């Protein structure tokens, strides 16, 4: 299997794609190690962007877990209801909210 990585409109979309496809990415990586396709992605600009996006997605996921643990039951229920409406699990929904908030803050700061 060789995973096809699509073009993304923005880093948030890219981070979400990597998170959503993490199992396939891992499987493809392991197979690439076996058949010699794996190269040092960090030596290319695209590779560096991918690594940064993956790190941001992981940081947002961890922040979502911390946020869930720190909010009141009422707020946790509000997050849950919105996540259900969006068709996502709670952590993924909160991760998206955090990434959207960061993108908005960056636009305002510029």
mmCIF file of C-alpha atoms in Angstrom:
data_model
loop_
_atom_site.group_PDB
_atom_site.id
_atom_site.type_symbol
_atom_site.label_atom_id
_atom_site.label_comp_id
_atom_site.label_asym_id
_atom_site.label_seq_id
_atom_site.Cartn_x
_atom_site.Cartn_y
_atom_site.Cartn_z
ATOM 1 C CA UNK A 1 0.000 0.000 0.000
ATOM 2 C CA UNK A 2 1.212 3.469 -0.795
ATOM 3 C CA UNK A 3 -0.779 6.204 0.902
ATOM 4 C CA UNK A 4 -1.811 9.155 -1.278
ATOM 5 C CA UNK A 5 -1.635 12.445 0.601
ATOM 6 C CA UNK A 6 -4.027 15.051 -0.795
ATOM 7 C CA UNK A 7 -3.365 18.760 -1.227
ATOM 8 C CA UNK A 8 -4.742 20.856 1.630
ATOM 9 C CA UNK A 9 -6.303 24.307 1.697
ATOM 10 C CA UNK A 10 -4.826 25.122 5.111
ATOM 11 C CA UNK A 11 -2.818 23.681 7.978
ATOM 12 C CA UNK A 12 -5.912 22.937 10.050
ATOM 13 C CA UNK A 13 -7.309 20.748 7.278
ATOM 14 C CA UNK A 14 -3.930 19.045 6.906
ATOM 15 C CA UNK A 15 -3.603 18.400 10.640
ATOM 16 C CA UNK A 16 -7.096 16.926 10.743
ATOM 17 C CA UNK A 17 -6.355 14.664 7.747
ATOM 18 C CA UNK A 18 -3.205 13.301 9.422
ATOM 19 C CA UNK A 19 -5.136 12.688 12.632
ATOM 20 C CA UNK A 20 -8.053 11.000 10.826
ATOM 21 C CA UNK A 21 -5.691 8.745 8.850
ATOM 22 C CA UNK A 22 -3.172 7.998 11.588
ATOM 23 C CA UNK A 23 -3.772 4.217 11.461
ATOM 24 C CA UNK A 24 -3.270 4.055 7.687
ATOM 25 C CA UNK A 25 -0.198 6.313 7.955
ATOM 26 C CA UNK A 26 1.329 4.010 10.551
ATOM 27 C CA UNK A 27 0.571 0.926 8.444
ATOM 28 C CA UNK A 28 2.044 2.573 5.335
ATOM 29 C CA UNK A 29 5.130 3.651 7.282
ATOM 30 C CA UNK A 30 5.758 0.163 8.626
ATOM 31 C CA UNK A 31 5.326 -1.291 5.139
ATOM 32 C CA UNK A 32 7.650 1.397 3.750
ATOM 33 C CA UNK A 33 10.321 0.376 6.238
ATOM 34 C CA UNK A 34 10.002 -3.216 5.045
ATOM 35 C CA UNK A 35 10.198 -2.431 1.322
ATOM 36 C CA UNK A 36 12.679 0.470 1.469
ATOM 37 C CA UNK A 37 10.318 3.308 0.468
ATOM 38 C CA UNK A 38 10.842 5.284 3.681
ATOM 39 C CA UNK A 39 13.037 8.353 3.225
ATOM 40 C CA UNK A 40 14.016 11.133 5.613
ATOM 41 C CA UNK A 41 11.039 13.439 5.147
ATOM 42 C CA UNK A 42 12.557 15.984 7.506
ATOM 43 C CA UNK A 43 15.119 16.744 4.780
ATOM 44 C CA UNK A 44 12.450 18.275 2.537
ATOM 45 C CA UNK A 45 10.288 21.393 3.013
ATOM 46 C CA UNK A 46 7.090 19.346 2.587
ATOM 47 C CA UNK A 47 8.396 16.888 5.152
ATOM 48 C CA UNK A 48 9.082 19.667 7.622
ATOM 49 C CA UNK A 49 5.554 21.059 7.069
ATOM 50 C CA UNK A 50 4.065 17.615 7.626
ATOM 51 C CA UNK A 51 6.033 17.161 10.825
ATOM 52 C CA UNK A 52 4.938 20.598 12.103
ATOM 53 C CA UNK A 53 1.290 19.853 11.249
ATOM 54 C CA UNK A 54 1.446 16.480 12.990
ATOM 55 C CA UNK A 55 2.969 18.085 16.092
ATOM 56 C CA UNK A 56 0.238 20.755 16.130
ATOM 57 C CA UNK A 57 -2.466 18.108 15.782
ATOM 58 C CA UNK A 58 -0.961 16.100 18.638
ATOM 59 C CA UNK A 59 -0.648 19.204 20.832
ATOM 60 C CA UNK A 60 -4.266 20.155 20.103
ATOM 61 C CA UNK A 61 -5.389 16.610 20.943
ATOM 62 C CA UNK A 62 -3.532 16.733 24.267
ATOM 63 C CA UNK A 63 -4.969 20.184 24.989
ATOM 64 C CA UNK A 64 -8.449 18.830 24.247
ATOM 65 C CA UNK A 65 -7.924 16.025 26.775
ATOM 66 C CA UNK A 66 -6.723 18.519 29.387
ATOM 67 C CA UNK A 67 -9.646 20.827 28.652
ATOM 68 C CA UNK A 68 -12.173 18.015 29.010
ATOM 69 C CA UNK A 69 -10.673 17.106 32.376
ATOM 70 C CA UNK A 70 -10.714 20.698 33.627
ATOM 71 C CA UNK A 71 -14.188 21.932 32.639
ATOM 72 C CA UNK A 72 -17.392 21.621 34.587
ATOM 73 C CA UNK A 73 -19.858 18.831 33.945
ATOM 74 C CA UNK A 74 -22.214 21.379 32.383
ATOM 75 C CA UNK A 75 -19.577 22.564 29.898
ATOM 76 C CA UNK A 76 -18.512 18.984 29.191
ATOM 77 C CA UNK A 77 -22.137 18.204 28.308
ATOM 78 C CA UNK A 78 -22.283 21.262 26.038
ATOM 79 C CA UNK A 79 -19.120 20.115 24.232
ATOM 80 C CA UNK A 80 -20.576 16.617 23.949
ATOM 81 C CA UNK A 81 -23.860 17.830 22.448
ATOM 82 C CA UNK A 82 -22.023 19.939 19.870
ATOM 83 C CA UNK A 83 -19.686 17.047 19.058
ATOM 84 C CA UNK A 84 -22.647 14.732 18.484
ATOM 85 C CA UNK A 85 -24.248 17.318 16.181
ATOM 86 C CA UNK A 86 -20.979 17.523 14.235
ATOM 87 C CA UNK A 87 -20.705 13.723 14.084
ATOM 88 C CA UNK A 88 -17.421 13.681 16.001
ATOM 89 C CA UNK A 89 -16.143 12.298 19.257
ATOM 90 C CA UNK A 90 -15.678 14.845 22.047
ATOM 91 C CA UNK A 91 -11.878 15.107 21.834
ATOM 92 C CA UNK A 92 -11.852 15.536 18.047
ATOM 93 C CA UNK A 93 -14.544 18.214 18.276
ATOM 94 C CA UNK A 94 -12.671 20.114 20.994
ATOM 95 C CA UNK A 95 -9.455 19.741 18.989
ATOM 96 C CA UNK A 96 -11.155 21.375 16.007
ATOM 97 C CA UNK A 97 -12.518 24.171 18.197
ATOM 98 C CA UNK A 98 -9.010 24.812 19.550
ATOM 99 C CA UNK A 99 -7.432 24.795 16.087
ATOM 100 C CA UNK A 100 -10.119 27.187 14.802
ATOM 101 C CA UNK A 101 -9.558 29.481 17.768
ATOM 102 C CA UNK A 102 -5.797 29.477 17.162
ATOM 103 C CA UNK A 103 -6.271 30.273 13.473
ATOM 104 C CA UNK A 104 -8.627 33.137 14.339
ATOM 105 C CA UNK A 105 -6.216 34.503 16.935
ATOM 106 C CA UNK A 106 -3.347 34.380 14.417
ATOM 107 C CA UNK A 107 -5.429 36.320 11.874
ATOM 108 C CA UNK A 108 -6.327 38.952 14.478
ATOM 109 C CA UNK A 109 -2.693 39.228 15.605
ATOM 110 C CA UNK A 110 -1.414 39.789 12.056
#
